[in-house]
Amino acid sequence: MKRLLALWVLGSLAQGEGPGRVSRAVLSASRGGSDARAFPASLEKLWLRLELEGVPPDTPLTCAFLAEKAQAVPPERELERARLEVGGLINRVTYKLSRPPQGWSPGVYRVEVYLGGGQAPTLQIRFQIVL
């Protein structure tokens, strides 16, 4: 009976393993700033801070910044993409996106976060650049 119970516990733990989750996401105009969804076109840097929970070591995390619908930028244009390995002791990520060389065009943008190498985003954050 003890052996059966031990196998059931191990099986339950194995099924619970997965890519984990993003427990908190903050998009800000400064490294330690508060969460926002609208930013001025004069913004120099945009900061994304993520806190992760239950993510196994060496799990791929990808962040993609896209211009969803902005003036003077083709729709769904990817501005930047970054990939790194997270999980285990690495449970916080800070990512900085600098202003594009041509500047920020007013409009709607989004960040897509892919955790675990899946094809569908784990998290999407929409934000606006305003004049």
C-alpha positions as semicolon CSV with decimal commas, in nm:
position;residue;x (nm);y (nm);z (nm)
1;M;0,000;0,000;0,000
2;K;0,283;0,245;0,085
3;R;0,449;0,171;-0,247
4;L;0,126;0,237;-0,437
5;L;0,077;0,565;-0,250
6;A;0,436;0,671;-0,326
7;L;0,388;0,596;-0,698
8;W;0,061;0,795;-0,700
9;V;0,233;1,095;-0,538
10;L;0,522;1,080;-0,787
11;G;0,276;1,050;-1,074
12;S;0,081;1,351;-0,949
13;L;0,399;1,557;-0,922
14;A;0,510;1,460;-1,272
15;Q;0,172;1,560;-1,417
16;G;0,192;1,892;-1,234
17;E;0,520;1,976;-1,401
18;G;0,474;2,206;-1,694
19;P;0,596;2,540;-1,809
20;G;0,464;2,710;-1,493
21;R;0,304;3,051;-1,519
22;V;0,359;3,424;-1,520
23;S;0,230;3,531;-1,179
24;R;0,283;3,905;-1,230
25;A;0,354;4,130;-1,528
26;V;0,432;4,501;-1,513
27;L;0,479;4,730;-1,811
28;S;0,636;5,059;-1,709
29;A;0,813;5,375;-1,828
30;S;1,092;5,314;-1,575
31;R;1,278;5,010;-1,442
32;G;1,100;5,012;-1,105
33;G;0,791;5,207;-1,205
34;S;0,425;5,127;-1,168
35;D;0,217;4,935;-1,420
36;A;0,070;5,140;-1,707
37;R;-0,097;5,086;-2,046
38;A;-0,046;5,429;-2,206
39;F;0,288;5,595;-2,271
40;P;0,400;5,919;-2,441
41;A;0,563;5,908;-2,784
42;S;0,868;6,075;-2,624
43;L;0,932;5,761;-2,415
44;E;1,298;5,652;-2,432
45;K;1,262;5,301;-2,285
46;L;0,977;5,067;-2,206
47;W;1,029;4,816;-1,925
48;L;0,862;4,477;-1,886
49;R;0,898;4,300;-1,551
50;L;0,777;3,943;-1,509
51;E;0,751;3,726;-1,201
52;L;0,733;3,352;-1,267
53;E;0,589;3,075;-1,055
54;G;0,643;2,698;-1,079
55;V;0,868;2,721;-1,385
56;P;1,112;2,429;-1,419
57;P;1,480;2,514;-1,482
58;D;1,587;2,582;-1,842
59;T;1,237;2,666;-1,963
60;P;1,241;2,888;-2,273
61;L;1,079;3,230;-2,238
62;T;1,026;3,456;-2,540
63;C;0,908;3,817;-2,535
64;A;0,793;3,976;-2,860
65;F;0,701;4,343;-2,900
66;L;0,463;4,419;-3,188
67;A;0,303;4,726;-3,340
68;E;-0,055;4,605;-3,361
69;K;-0,210;4,912;-3,524
70;A;0,011;5,221;-3,524
71;Q;0,050;5,517;-3,757
72;A;0,332;5,482;-4,012
73;V;0,397;5,119;-3,911
74;P;0,261;4,815;-4,097
75;P;-0,001;4,622;-3,892
76;E;0,135;4,338;-3,676
77;R;0,495;4,448;-3,733
78;E;0,737;4,285;-3,490
79;L;0,970;4,543;-3,337
80;E;1,186;4,313;-3,129
81;R;1,204;3,958;-2,996
82;A;1,416;3,817;-2,715
83;R;1,454;3,459;-2,592
84;L;1,616;3,329;-2,275
85;E;1,612;3,029;-2,044
86;V;1,432;3,079;-1,711
87;G;1,296;2,877;-1,422
88;G;1,438;2,729;-1,106
89;L;1,627;3,011;-0,938
90;I;1,554;3,249;-1,228
91;N;1,199;3,351;-1,142
92;R;1,211;3,722;-1,229
93;V;1,279;3,878;-1,566
94;T;1,331;4,245;-1,654
95;Y;1,334;4,337;-2,021
96;K;1,400;4,679;-2,174
97;L;1,275;4,791;-2,514
98;S;1,439;5,109;-2,642
99;R;1,257;5,359;-2,859
100;P;1,273;5,254;-3,226
101;P;1,521;5,455;-3,439
102;Q;1,234;5,629;-3,623
103;G;1,059;5,701;-3,289
104;W;0,733;5,572;-3,148
105;S;0,435;5,609;-3,380
106;P;0,107;5,673;-3,198
107;G;-0,114;5,367;-3,186
108;V;-0,176;5,029;-3,026
109;Y;0,111;4,793;-2,948
110;R;0,136;4,462;-2,767
111;V;0,381;4,240;-2,586
112;E;0,348;3,865;-2,628
113;V;0,512;3,636;-2,374
114;Y;0,570;3,272;-2,466
115;L;0,659;3,045;-2,176
116;G;0,769;2,689;-2,244
117;G;0,820;2,714;-2,619
118;G;0,451;2,687;-2,713
119;Q;0,305;2,832;-3,031
120;A;0,034;3,035;-2,852
121;P;0,128;3,326;-2,626
122;T;0,107;3,260;-2,252
123;L;0,035;3,629;-2,194
124;Q;-0,054;3,930;-2,409
125;I;-0,033;4,289;-2,289
126;R;-0,176;4,568;-2,505
127;F;-0,059;4,925;-2,461
128;Q;-0,086;5,258;-2,638
129;I;0,163;5,520;-2,747
130;V;0,000;5,862;-2,741
131;L;0,109;6,210;-2,848
